CSV table of C-alpha atoms in Angstrom, one decimal:
chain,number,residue,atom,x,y,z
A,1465,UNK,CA,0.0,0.0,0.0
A,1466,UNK,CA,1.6,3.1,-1.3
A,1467,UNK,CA,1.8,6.0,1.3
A,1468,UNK,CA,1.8,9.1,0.7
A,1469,UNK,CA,4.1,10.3,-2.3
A,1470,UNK,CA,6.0,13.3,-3.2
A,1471,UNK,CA,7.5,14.7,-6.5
A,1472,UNK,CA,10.7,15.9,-6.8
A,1473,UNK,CA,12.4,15.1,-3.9
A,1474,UNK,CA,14.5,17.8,-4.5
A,1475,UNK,CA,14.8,20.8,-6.8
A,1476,UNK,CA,17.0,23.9,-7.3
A,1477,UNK,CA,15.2,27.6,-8.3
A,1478,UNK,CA,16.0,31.0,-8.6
A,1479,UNK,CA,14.7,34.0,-7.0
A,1480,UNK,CA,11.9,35.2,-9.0
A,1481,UNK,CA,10.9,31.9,-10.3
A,1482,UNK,CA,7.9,30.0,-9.9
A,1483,UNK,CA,8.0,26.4,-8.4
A,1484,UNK,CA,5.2,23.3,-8.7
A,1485,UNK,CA,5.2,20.5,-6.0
A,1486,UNK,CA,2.7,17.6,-6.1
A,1487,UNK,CA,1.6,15.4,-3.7
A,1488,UNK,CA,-0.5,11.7,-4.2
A,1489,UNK,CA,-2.4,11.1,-1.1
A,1490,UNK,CA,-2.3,7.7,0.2
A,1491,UNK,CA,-4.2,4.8,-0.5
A,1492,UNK,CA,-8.2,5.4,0.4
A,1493,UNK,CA,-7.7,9.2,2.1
A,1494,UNK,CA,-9.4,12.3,0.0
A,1495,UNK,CA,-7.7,15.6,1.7
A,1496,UNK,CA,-4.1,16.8,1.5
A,1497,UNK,CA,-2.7,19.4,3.5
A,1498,UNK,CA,0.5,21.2,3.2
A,1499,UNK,CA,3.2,21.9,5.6
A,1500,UNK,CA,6.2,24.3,5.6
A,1501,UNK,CA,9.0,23.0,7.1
A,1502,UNK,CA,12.3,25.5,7.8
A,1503,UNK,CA,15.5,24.0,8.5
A,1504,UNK,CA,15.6,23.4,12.1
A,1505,UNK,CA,11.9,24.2,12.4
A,1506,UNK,CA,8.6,22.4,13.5
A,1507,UNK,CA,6.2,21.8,10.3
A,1508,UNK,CA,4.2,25.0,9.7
A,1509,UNK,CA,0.5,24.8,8.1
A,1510,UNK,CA,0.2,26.1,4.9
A,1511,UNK,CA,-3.2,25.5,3.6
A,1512,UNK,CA,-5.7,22.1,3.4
A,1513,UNK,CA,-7.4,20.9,0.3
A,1514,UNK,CA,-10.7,18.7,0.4
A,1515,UNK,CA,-13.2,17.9,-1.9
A,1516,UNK,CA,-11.3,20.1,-4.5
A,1517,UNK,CA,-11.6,23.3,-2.8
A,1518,UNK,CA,-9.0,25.0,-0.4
A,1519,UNK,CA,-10.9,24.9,3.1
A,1520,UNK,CA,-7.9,26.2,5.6
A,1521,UNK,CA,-5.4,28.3,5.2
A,1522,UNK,CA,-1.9,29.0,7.2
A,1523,UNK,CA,-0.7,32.4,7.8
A,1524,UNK,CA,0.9,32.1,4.5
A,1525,UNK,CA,1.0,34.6,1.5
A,1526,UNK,CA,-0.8,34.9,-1.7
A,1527,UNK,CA,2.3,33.7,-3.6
A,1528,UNK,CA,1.7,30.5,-2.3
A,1529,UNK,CA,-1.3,28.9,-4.1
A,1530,UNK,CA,-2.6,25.3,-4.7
A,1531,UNK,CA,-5.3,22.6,-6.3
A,1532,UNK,CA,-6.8,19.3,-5.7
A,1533,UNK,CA,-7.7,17.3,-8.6
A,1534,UNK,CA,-10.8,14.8,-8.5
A,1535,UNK,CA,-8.3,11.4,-8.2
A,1536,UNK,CA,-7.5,13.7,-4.7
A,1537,UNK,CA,-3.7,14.5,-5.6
A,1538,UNK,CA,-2.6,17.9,-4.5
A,1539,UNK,CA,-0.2,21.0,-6.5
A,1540,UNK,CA,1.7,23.6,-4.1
A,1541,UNK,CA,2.5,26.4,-6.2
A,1542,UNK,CA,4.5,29.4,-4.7
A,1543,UNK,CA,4.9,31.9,-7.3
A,1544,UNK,CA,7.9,34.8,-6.9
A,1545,UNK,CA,10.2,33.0,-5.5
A,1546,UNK,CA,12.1,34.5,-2.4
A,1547,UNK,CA,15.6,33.0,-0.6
A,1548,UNK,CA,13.0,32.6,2.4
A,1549,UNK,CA,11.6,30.1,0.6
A,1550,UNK,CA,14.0,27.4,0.9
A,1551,UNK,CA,12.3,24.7,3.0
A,1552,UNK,CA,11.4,21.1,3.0
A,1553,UNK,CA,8.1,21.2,1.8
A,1554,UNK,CA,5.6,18.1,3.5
A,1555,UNK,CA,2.0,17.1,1.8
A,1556,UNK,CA,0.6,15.2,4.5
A,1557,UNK,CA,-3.1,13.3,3.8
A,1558,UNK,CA,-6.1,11.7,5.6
A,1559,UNK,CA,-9.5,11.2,5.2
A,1560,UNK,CA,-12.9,13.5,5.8
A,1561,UNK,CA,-11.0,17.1,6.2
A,1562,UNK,CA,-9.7,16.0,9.6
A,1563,UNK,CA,-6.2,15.6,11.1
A,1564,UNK,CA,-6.0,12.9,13.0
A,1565,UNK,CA,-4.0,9.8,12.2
A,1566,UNK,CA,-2.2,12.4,9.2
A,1567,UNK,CA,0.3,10.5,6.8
A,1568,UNK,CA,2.9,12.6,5.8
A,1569,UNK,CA,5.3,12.6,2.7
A,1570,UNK,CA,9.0,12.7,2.6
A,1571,UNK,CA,9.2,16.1,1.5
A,1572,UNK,CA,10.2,18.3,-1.2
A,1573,UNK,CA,13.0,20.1,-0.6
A,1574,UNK,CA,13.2,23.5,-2.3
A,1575,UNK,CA,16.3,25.6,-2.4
A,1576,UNK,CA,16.0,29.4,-3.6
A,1577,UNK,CA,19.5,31.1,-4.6
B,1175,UNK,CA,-2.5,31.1,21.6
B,1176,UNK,CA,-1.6,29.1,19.1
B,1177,UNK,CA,2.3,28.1,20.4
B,1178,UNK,CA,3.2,25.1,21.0
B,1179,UNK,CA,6.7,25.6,23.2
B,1180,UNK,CA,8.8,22.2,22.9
B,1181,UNK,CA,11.9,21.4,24.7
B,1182,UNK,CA,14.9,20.8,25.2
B,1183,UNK,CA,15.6,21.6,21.9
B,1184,UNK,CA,18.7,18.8,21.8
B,1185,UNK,CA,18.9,15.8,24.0
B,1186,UNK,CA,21.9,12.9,24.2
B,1187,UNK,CA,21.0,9.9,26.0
B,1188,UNK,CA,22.6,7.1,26.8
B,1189,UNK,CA,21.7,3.7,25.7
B,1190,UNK,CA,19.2,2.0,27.8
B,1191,UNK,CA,18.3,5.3,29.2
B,1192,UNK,CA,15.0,7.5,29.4
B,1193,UNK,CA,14.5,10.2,27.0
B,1194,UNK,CA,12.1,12.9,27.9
B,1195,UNK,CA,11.0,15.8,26.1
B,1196,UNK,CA,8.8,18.7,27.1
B,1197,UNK,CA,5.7,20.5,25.4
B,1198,UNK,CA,3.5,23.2,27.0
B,1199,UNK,CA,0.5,25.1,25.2
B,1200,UNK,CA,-1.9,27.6,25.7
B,1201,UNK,CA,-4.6,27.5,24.1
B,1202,UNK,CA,-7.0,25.2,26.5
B,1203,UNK,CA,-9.4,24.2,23.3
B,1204,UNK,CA,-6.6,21.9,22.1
B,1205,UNK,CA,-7.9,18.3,22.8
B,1206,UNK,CA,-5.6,16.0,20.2
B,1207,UNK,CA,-1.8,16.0,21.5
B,1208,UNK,CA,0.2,13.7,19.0
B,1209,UNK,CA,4.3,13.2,19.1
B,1210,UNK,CA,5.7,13.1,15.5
B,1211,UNK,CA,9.1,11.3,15.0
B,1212,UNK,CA,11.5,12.5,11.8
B,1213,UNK,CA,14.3,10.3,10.2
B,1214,UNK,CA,16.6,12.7,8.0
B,1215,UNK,CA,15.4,12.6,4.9
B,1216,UNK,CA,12.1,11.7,5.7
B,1217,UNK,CA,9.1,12.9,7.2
B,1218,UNK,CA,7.2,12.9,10.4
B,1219,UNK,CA,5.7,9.9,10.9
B,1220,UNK,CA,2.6,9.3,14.0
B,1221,UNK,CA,4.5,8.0,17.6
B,1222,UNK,CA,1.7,8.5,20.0
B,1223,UNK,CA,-1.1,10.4,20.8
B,1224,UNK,CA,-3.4,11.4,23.6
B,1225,UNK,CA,-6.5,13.1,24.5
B,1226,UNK,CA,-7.0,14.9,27.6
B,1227,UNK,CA,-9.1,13.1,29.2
B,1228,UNK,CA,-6.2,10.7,30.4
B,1229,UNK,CA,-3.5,11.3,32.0
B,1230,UNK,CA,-1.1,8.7,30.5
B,1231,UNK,CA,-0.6,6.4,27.7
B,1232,UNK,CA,1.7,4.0,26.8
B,1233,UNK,CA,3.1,2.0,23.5
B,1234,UNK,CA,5.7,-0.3,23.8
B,1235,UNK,CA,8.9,2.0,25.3
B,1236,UNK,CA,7.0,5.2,24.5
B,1237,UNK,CA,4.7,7.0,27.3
B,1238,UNK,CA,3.0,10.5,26.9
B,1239,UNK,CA,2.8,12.0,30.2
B,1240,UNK,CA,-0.6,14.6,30.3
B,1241,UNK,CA,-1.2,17.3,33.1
B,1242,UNK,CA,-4.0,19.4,32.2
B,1243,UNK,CA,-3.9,21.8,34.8
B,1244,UNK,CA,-0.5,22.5,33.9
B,1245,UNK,CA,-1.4,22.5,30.4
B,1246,UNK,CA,2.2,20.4,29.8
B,1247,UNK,CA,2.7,16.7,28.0
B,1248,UNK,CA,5.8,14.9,27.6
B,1249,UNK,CA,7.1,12.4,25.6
B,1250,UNK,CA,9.3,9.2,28.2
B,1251,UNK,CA,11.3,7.0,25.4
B,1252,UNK,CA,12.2,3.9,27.7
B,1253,UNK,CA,15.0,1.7,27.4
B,1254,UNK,CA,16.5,4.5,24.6
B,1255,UNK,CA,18.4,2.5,21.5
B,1256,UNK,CA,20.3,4.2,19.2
B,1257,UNK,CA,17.8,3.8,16.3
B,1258,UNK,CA,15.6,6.0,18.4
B,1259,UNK,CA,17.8,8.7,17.5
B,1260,UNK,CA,15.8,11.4,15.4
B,1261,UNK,CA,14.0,14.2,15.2
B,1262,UNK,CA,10.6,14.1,17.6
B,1263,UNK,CA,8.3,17.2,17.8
B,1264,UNK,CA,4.8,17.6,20.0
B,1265,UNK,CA,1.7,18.7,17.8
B,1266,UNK,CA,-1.8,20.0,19.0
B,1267,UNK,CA,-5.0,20.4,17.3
B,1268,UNK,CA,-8.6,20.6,18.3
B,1269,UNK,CA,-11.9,19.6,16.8
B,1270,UNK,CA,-10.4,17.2,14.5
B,1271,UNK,CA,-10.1,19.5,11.7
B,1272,UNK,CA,-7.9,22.6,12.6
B,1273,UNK,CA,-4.2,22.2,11.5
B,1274,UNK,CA,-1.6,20.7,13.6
B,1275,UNK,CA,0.6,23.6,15.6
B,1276,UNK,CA,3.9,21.9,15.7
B,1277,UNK,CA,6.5,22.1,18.7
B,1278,UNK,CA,10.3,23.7,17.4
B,1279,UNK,CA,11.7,19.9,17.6
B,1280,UNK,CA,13.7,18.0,19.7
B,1281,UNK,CA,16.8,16.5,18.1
B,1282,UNK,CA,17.4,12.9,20.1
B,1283,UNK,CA,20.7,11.4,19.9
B,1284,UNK,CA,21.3,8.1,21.6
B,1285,UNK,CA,24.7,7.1,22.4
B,1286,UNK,CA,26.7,2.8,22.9
């Protein structure tokens, strides 16, 4: 049973740029959430996606954008890329728009120069 | 209101010892305390969690420790190996479907 799976594991961008992360939930769960996760850091909440529509939302700026599609995989975009935005990136799922028992990814871990 | 305040922020333990790290919160509404363990390289994955309506739970060699009053949990690792050594935050939500407020981390090393 395949967890929950990232893509890239890593990738390289430039300040300005504009950067896509997906996320395929695991196995049976319908709503993907998003986490921030500075070096040395605790996960911070970005924003929650369920039933295709974006239903919570981190203190987080516009830049920073997403989707669901209808097989329940998720897209982080973050547009205008900033050296503050060098993080690991975590797509965590589960089921119903709640948070317990949340399955997290391994990450995708961006790096802004 | 929304901090979660985690420490210590490192920890070296010897083998066969107890680890314990400290979380304290606010906001009295949280009622969903899970512990997250991190690999390098990977991400958090689900320890242990508890609700506050008891005061201890236990999992094999991992106890969370739950004083309301206090509005404090900690995480005991019992019998500490070395491939306990990771990264272990505290988390807190309430109603089910607000987002997890993560503790700053704890960085476990376990030492022969």
């Amino acid at each position: 049973d395949a967890g929950v799976t990232q893509s890239p594991t890593h990738l390289i961008k430039t300040r300005g740029q504009q950067v896509t992360l997906r996320c395929s939930p695991k196995s049976g769960h319908d709503t993907v959430s998003w986490y921030q996760q500075a070096l040395g850091q605790g996960p911070q909440f970005i924003f929650q996606y369920y039933e295709e529509e974006e239903r919570q939302r981190g203190n987080f700026p516009d830049r920073f954008s997403g989707h669901q599609f209808p097989n329940y995989s998720s897209e982080l975009n973050v547009n205008a890329l900033l050296l503050g935005d060098s993080a690991l990136y975590l797509c965590a799922s589960t089921t119903g728009g709640e948070v317990y028992g949340y399955t997290f990814g391994s990450g995708t871990r961006l790096t802004v120069v | 209101q929304q901090q979660v305040k985690q420490s210590p922020q490192s920890l070296i333990v010897q083998k066969g010892g107890i680890s314990i790290i400290n979380c304290a919160y606010e906001n009295t509404a949280f009622d969903y305390f899970p512990w997250y363990q991190q690999f390098p390289g990977k991400g958090p994955a689900l320890l242990i969690a508890i609700r506050p309506d008891v005061s201890e739970k236990k999992e094999g060699r991992f106890t969370i420790s739950f004083n309301k009053s206090a509005k404090q949990f900690s995480l005991h690792i019992m019998d500490s190996q070395p491939g306990d050594s990771a990264t272990y935050f505290c988390a807190a939500t309430y109603s089910g479907n607000t987002p997890l407020v993560f503790g700053k981390g704890t960085r476990l090393s376990v030492i022969a």
